[in-house]
XYZ file of N, CA and C in Angstrom:
444
model
N 10.360 -13.538 -35.747
C 9.298 -13.748 -34.785
C 9.863 -14.239 -33.447
N 10.849 -15.140 -33.540
C 11.468 -15.644 -32.308
C 12.119 -14.519 -31.522
N 12.782 -13.619 -32.242
C 13.430 -12.474 -31.582
C 12.406 -11.599 -30.867
N 11.280 -11.381 -31.514
C 10.226 -10.564 -30.930
C 9.698 -11.204 -29.647
N 9.450 -12.501 -29.673
C 8.970 -13.200 -28.483
C 10.008 -13.182 -27.373
N 11.262 -13.414 -27.729
C 12.334 -13.384 -26.737
C 12.443 -11.998 -26.118
N 12.357 -10.966 -26.921
C 12.408 -9.588 -26.412
C 11.254 -9.307 -25.469
N 10.072 -9.793 -25.827
C 8.894 -9.585 -24.972
C 9.087 -10.260 -23.625
N 9.603 -11.486 -23.617
C 9.842 -12.196 -22.350
C 10.874 -11.477 -21.497
N 11.911 -10.963 -22.117
C 12.949 -10.227 -21.378
C 12.353 -8.961 -20.761
N 11.582 -8.223 -21.548
C 10.959 -6.998 -21.027
C 10.007 -7.301 -19.885
N 9.211 -8.323 -20.027
C 8.275 -8.709 -18.964
C 9.048 -9.130 -17.723
N 10.126 -9.852 -17.918
C 10.952 -10.294 -16.799
C 11.509 -9.139 -15.990
N 11.831 -8.037 -16.667
C 12.331 -6.859 -15.960
C 11.198 -6.013 -15.388
N 10.053 -6.006 -16.034
C 8.938 -5.162 -15.598
C 8.294 -5.681 -14.328
N 8.150 -6.978 -14.178
C 7.466 -7.530 -13.010
C 8.199 -7.182 -11.723
N 9.524 -7.402 -11.603
C 10.203 -6.998 -10.368
C 10.136 -5.491 -10.148
N 10.153 -4.708 -11.227
C 10.084 -3.255 -11.071
C 8.756 -2.838 -10.468
N 7.663 -3.492 -10.866
C 6.356 -3.164 -10.305
C 6.311 -3.526 -8.826
N 6.947 -4.617 -8.456
C 6.922 -5.069 -7.071
C 7.698 -4.136 -6.150
N 8.652 -3.371 -6.696
C 9.448 -2.480 -5.853
C 8.636 -1.292 -5.347
N 7.492 -1.042 -5.951
C 6.642 0.051 -5.498
C 6.012 -0.252 -4.138
N 5.998 -1.515 -3.765
C 5.362 -1.931 -2.526
C 6.399 -2.094 -1.423
N 6.073 -1.549 -0.271
C 6.948 -1.651 0.891
C 6.304 -2.620 1.857
N 7.099 -3.593 2.305
C 6.585 -4.657 3.171
C 7.277 -4.607 4.523
N 6.467 -4.729 5.575
C 6.956 -4.745 6.947
C 6.454 -6.029 7.592
N 7.366 -6.895 7.989
C 6.974 -8.177 8.591
C 6.674 -7.998 10.076
N 5.776 -8.850 10.567
C 5.431 -8.834 11.983
C 5.145 -10.252 12.459
N 5.331 -10.462 13.748
C 4.993 -11.751 14.366
C 3.541 -11.764 14.841
N 2.857 -10.646 14.714
C 1.456 -10.553 15.134
C 0.553 -11.241 14.122
N -0.657 -11.540 14.549
C -1.665 -12.030 13.609
C -2.137 -10.849 12.758
N -2.862 -11.139 11.696
C -3.409 -10.072 10.857
C -4.278 -9.141 11.695
N -5.180 -9.696 12.485
C -6.088 -8.877 13.300
C -5.317 -8.038 14.321
N -4.320 -8.636 14.972
C -3.523 -7.897 15.957
C -2.743 -6.762 15.293
N -2.161 -7.037 14.129
C -1.408 -6.004 13.410
C -2.324 -4.868 12.987
N -3.527 -5.201 12.516
C -4.453 -4.156 12.085
C -5.016 -3.383 13.273
N -5.239 -4.054 14.388
C -5.660 -3.341 15.600
C -4.589 -2.332 15.994
N -3.327 -2.761 15.960
C -2.214 -1.881 16.326
C -2.071 -0.734 15.327
N -2.254 -1.026 14.044
C -2.171 0.024 13.025
C -3.301 1.024 13.196
N -4.493 0.529 13.426
C -5.648 1.414 13.613
C -5.435 2.332 14.817
N -4.889 1.790 15.895
C -4.594 2.596 17.091
C -3.512 3.633 16.784
N -2.470 3.226 16.061
C -1.383 4.153 15.723
C -1.889 5.292 14.835
N -2.747 4.961 13.886
C -3.325 5.984 12.996
C -4.133 6.982 13.815
N -4.981 6.477 14.713
C -5.783 7.357 15.572
C -4.918 8.227 16.469
N -3.870 7.632 17.048
C -2.962 8.385 17.917
C -2.188 9.450 17.155
N -2.004 9.263 15.856
C -1.291 10.239 15.033
C -2.206 11.368 14.564
N -3.489 11.283 14.889
C -4.420 12.343 14.507
C -5.024 12.184 13.127
N -4.810 11.027 12.510
C -5.407 10.773 11.200
C -6.781 10.128 11.385
N -7.526 10.038 10.300
C -8.873 9.480 10.322
C -8.892 8.116 9.650
N -9.481 7.139 10.318
C -9.701 5.824 9.707
C -11.050 5.890 8.996
N -11.029 5.633 7.701
C -12.258 5.670 6.916
C -12.908 4.294 6.801
N -12.072 3.252 6.759
C -12.620 1.902 6.638
C -11.564 0.873 7.014
N -12.052 -0.232 7.534
C -11.220 -1.406 7.774
C -11.946 -2.563 7.108
N -11.311 -3.134 6.116
C -11.946 -4.165 5.301
C -11.364 -5.525 5.651
N -12.230 -6.456 6.037
C -11.838 -7.831 6.325
C -12.156 -8.654 5.077
N -11.137 -8.902 4.271
C -11.341 -9.582 2.996
C -11.778 -11.040 3.178
N -11.284 -11.683 4.226
C -11.667 -13.074 4.479
C -13.168 -13.151 4.787
N -13.636 -12.223 5.590
C -15.062 -12.191 5.934
C -15.905 -11.960 4.670
N -15.421 -11.096 3.796
C -16.123 -10.859 2.533
C -16.183 -12.104 1.677
N -15.060 -12.815 1.622
C -15.024 -14.054 0.849
C -16.012 -15.070 1.416
N -16.030 -15.197 2.752
C -16.939 -16.141 3.399
C -18.400 -15.798 3.111
N -18.703 -14.497 3.033
C -20.085 -14.090 2.758
C -20.522 -14.488 1.353
N -19.536 -14.747 0.484
C -19.838 -15.193 -0.876
C -19.663 -16.703 -1.024
N -19.457 -17.391 0.110
C -19.287 -18.840 0.073
C -17.905 -19.266 -0.390
N -16.940 -18.362 -0.307
C -15.577 -18.648 -0.754
C -14.623 -18.674 0.426
N -13.441 -19.200 0.199
C -12.431 -19.259 1.248
C -11.204 -18.461 0.841
N -10.559 -17.873 1.820
C -9.263 -17.242 1.608
C -8.581 -17.088 2.956
N -7.289 -16.863 2.931
C -6.535 -16.684 4.159
C -6.872 -15.315 4.753
N -6.404 -15.076 5.965
C -6.666 -13.805 6.624
C -6.018 -12.660 5.837
N -6.773 -11.603 5.614
C -6.277 -10.411 4.926
C -7.212 -9.256 5.248
N -6.614 -8.126 5.622
C -7.393 -6.923 5.916
C -6.700 -5.715 5.302
N -7.477 -4.682 5.014
C -6.947 -3.427 4.507
C -7.500 -2.291 5.351
N -6.614 -1.386 5.762
C -7.028 -0.194 6.496
C -6.893 1.000 5.557
N -7.961 1.794 5.464
C -7.984 2.989 4.625
C -8.064 4.186 5.555
N -7.088 5.093 5.438
C -7.000 6.205 6.379
C -6.326 7.411 5.726
N -6.470 8.551 6.368
C -5.827 9.735 5.826
C -5.856 10.908 6.771
N -5.186 11.953 6.316
C -5.114 13.207 7.041
C -5.165 14.323 6.003
N -6.178 15.204 6.072
C -6.298 16.275 5.073
C -5.064 17.179 4.997
N -4.284 17.253 6.084
C -3.075 18.081 6.060
C -2.050 17.545 5.066
N -2.087 16.246 4.799
C -1.169 15.649 3.824
C -1.845 15.421 2.478
N -3.082 14.965 2.498
C -3.778 14.647 1.258
C -4.180 15.851 0.433
N -4.599 16.923 1.098
C -5.056 18.105 0.357
C -3.956 18.729 -0.493
N -2.735 18.906 0.035
C -1.679 19.443 -0.834
C -1.399 18.556 -2.048
N -1.497 17.246 -1.878
C -1.292 16.339 -3.015
C -2.376 16.552 -4.061
N -3.621 16.661 -3.616
C -4.722 16.855 -4.565
C -4.716 18.251 -5.169
N -4.217 19.242 -4.428
C -4.073 20.579 -5.001
C -2.985 20.600 -6.069
N -1.961 19.774 -5.902
C -0.898 19.688 -6.906
C -1.399 18.980 -8.164
N -2.230 17.949 -7.972
C -2.810 17.212 -9.098
C -4.035 16.478 -8.565
N -5.209 16.902 -8.984
C -6.459 16.352 -8.459
C -6.557 14.840 -8.683
N -5.807 14.319 -9.648
C -5.829 12.871 -9.881
C -5.232 12.089 -8.717
N -4.556 12.778 -7.810
C -4.056 12.115 -6.601
C -5.218 11.544 -5.799
N -6.411 12.091 -5.997
C -7.596 11.581 -5.295
C -7.911 10.138 -5.697
N -7.364 9.672 -6.796
C -7.526 8.270 -7.183
C -6.735 7.345 -6.267
N -5.706 7.873 -5.591
C -4.823 7.076 -4.741
C -5.010 7.350 -3.254
N -5.742 8.382 -2.954
C -5.948 8.770 -1.560
C -7.389 8.496 -1.164
N -7.671 8.190 0.070
C -6.768 8.102 1.207
C -5.780 6.931 1.066
N -4.810 6.944 1.970
C -3.773 5.921 1.982
C -4.347 4.580 2.404
N -3.650 3.510 2.018
C -4.097 2.154 2.345
C -2.916 1.316 2.796
N -3.155 0.473 3.789
C -2.176 -0.522 4.215
C -2.906 -1.856 4.293
N -2.315 -2.869 3.669
C -2.875 -4.220 3.712
C -2.058 -5.065 4.681
N -2.738 -5.936 5.394
C -2.079 -6.923 6.252
C -2.588 -8.285 5.813
N -1.673 -9.218 5.648
C -2.067 -10.538 5.175
C -1.054 -11.579 5.612
N -1.506 -12.825 5.606
C -0.625 -13.943 5.904
C 0.265 -14.158 4.687
N 1.572 -14.060 4.894
C 2.519 -14.192 3.791
C 2.687 -15.653 3.399
N 2.866 -15.919 2.117
C 3.043 -17.304 1.667
C 4.216 -18.012 2.352
N 5.261 -17.245 2.672
C 6.441 -17.827 3.319
C 6.295 -17.924 4.837
N 5.146 -17.532 5.352
C 4.880 -17.583 6.785
C 4.898 -16.204 7.407
N 4.233 -16.079 8.522
C 4.151 -14.795 9.200
C 3.134 -13.870 8.551
N 3.116 -12.655 9.033
C 2.185 -11.641 8.539
C 2.989 -10.456 8.010
N 2.480 -9.847 6.958
C 3.147 -8.716 6.328
C 2.169 -7.549 6.242
N 2.664 -6.368 6.592
C 1.946 -5.118 6.343
C 2.554 -4.543 5.062
N 1.712 -4.193 4.103
C 2.210 -3.728 2.809
C 1.507 -2.444 2.408
N 2.301 -1.518 1.866
C 1.736 -0.275 1.337
C 2.545 0.173 0.134
N 1.940 1.023 -0.672
C 2.617 1.547 -1.846
C 3.373 2.815 -1.472
N 4.606 2.912 -1.945
C 5.416 4.102 -1.707
C 4.724 5.291 -2.385
N 4.397 6.349 -1.622
C 3.703 7.499 -2.224
C 4.436 8.119 -3.419
N 5.764 8.138 -3.402
C 6.500 8.702 -4.541
C 6.223 7.897 -5.805
N 6.160 6.586 -5.675
C 5.857 5.718 -6.808
C 4.377 5.803 -7.178
N 3.528 5.923 -6.165
C 2.088 5.984 -6.367
C 1.711 7.187 -7.245
N 2.413 8.283 -7.028
C 2.105 9.522 -7.752
C 2.983 9.737 -8.982
N 3.800 8.758 -9.366
C 4.802 9.002 -10.399
C 4.245 9.318 -11.781
N 2.994 9.000 -12.051
C 2.387 9.353 -13.337
C 1.619 10.672 -13.281
N 1.685 11.336 -12.141
C 0.953 12.594 -11.954
C 1.909 13.783 -12.007
N 1.342 14.964 -11.938
C 2.142 16.191 -11.932
C 2.574 16.530 -10.505
N 3.119 15.534 -9.825
C 3.574 15.698 -8.446
C 5.038 15.297 -8.401
N 5.914 16.223 -8.026
C 7.334 15.867 -7.948
C 7.584 14.868 -6.812
N 8.439 13.886 -7.064
C 8.746 12.858 -6.057
C 9.355 13.465 -4.801
N 9.957 14.643 -4.937
C 10.591 15.283 -3.781
C 9.691 16.329 -3.101
N 8.391 16.305 -3.406
C 7.465 17.238 -2.753
C 7.446 16.960 -1.254
N 7.358 18.012 -0.462
C 7.393 17.874 0.994
C 6.292 16.943 1.511
N 5.090 17.063 0.956
C 3.989 16.224 1.441
C 4.212 14.751 1.101
N 4.925 14.458 0.019
C 5.247 13.070 -0.324
C 6.184 12.490 0.735
N 7.201 13.260 1.097
C 8.138 12.812 2.138
C 7.418 12.609 3.471
N 6.465 13.477 3.778
C 5.703 13.319 5.024
C 4.830 12.064 4.983
N 4.227 11.795 3.833
C 3.429 10.569 3.693
C 4.320 9.339 3.851
N 5.487 9.367 3.219
C 6.422 8.243 3.336
C 6.815 8.024 4.797
N 7.139 9.118 5.482
C 7.524 9.021 6.885
C 6.398 8.510 7.766
N 5.196 8.998 7.506
C 4.038 8.568 8.304
C 3.757 7.080 8.096
N 3.763 6.637 6.855
C 3.511 5.223 6.571
C 4.572 4.332 7.204
N 5.801 4.750 7.131
C 6.893 3.975 7.728
C 6.718 3.894 9.245
N 6.469 5.026 9.864
C 6.316 5.085 11.319
C 5.105 4.277 11.781
N 3.992 4.417 11.087
C 2.755 3.721 11.477
C 2.872 2.211 11.313
N 3.443 1.764 10.193
C 3.546 0.319 10.000
C 4.584 -0.298 10.931
N 5.650 0.417 11.212
C 6.634 -0.112 12.165
C 6.037 -0.193 13.561
N 5.248 0.809 13.946
C 4.588 0.777 15.262
C 3.617 -0.394 15.330
N 2.896 -0.634 14.256
C 1.924 -1.725 14.234
C 2.614 -3.087 14.237
N 3.777 -3.176 13.630
C 4.489 -4.454 13.531
C 5.150 -4.867 14.842
N 5.547 -3.892 15.663
C 6.286 -4.194 16.901
C 5.394 -4.364 18.105
């Protein structure tokens, strides 16, 4: 029994960091609102559509709760999303793309998104698909523009 518990702890210890590697973080000196304003502008300038901007702190306050500043931008471009969904319609569970901005526990603000190759890894979408690389490039470019 001890061996089984020890094995479980070891496996969990390796699984947690592996899950965290799916997320890409870009630090910024901007506030959450400033970073999201910049991201929203960059998305619009790139020709993509912003579907929603969610202010999680405002939502918490509406329920009488408190939380630090955190927002999520939901956006997409059918030129990238449609090929993913044509390859595997379950990609629609992950699209449109999302970027979160929040006050990091260690200080500053972080823009975070999931790597599309990892996001689709349980689907019938090859990690080296052209549209995956384009999504990765777009997310990198947009978050870096918003951070600077």
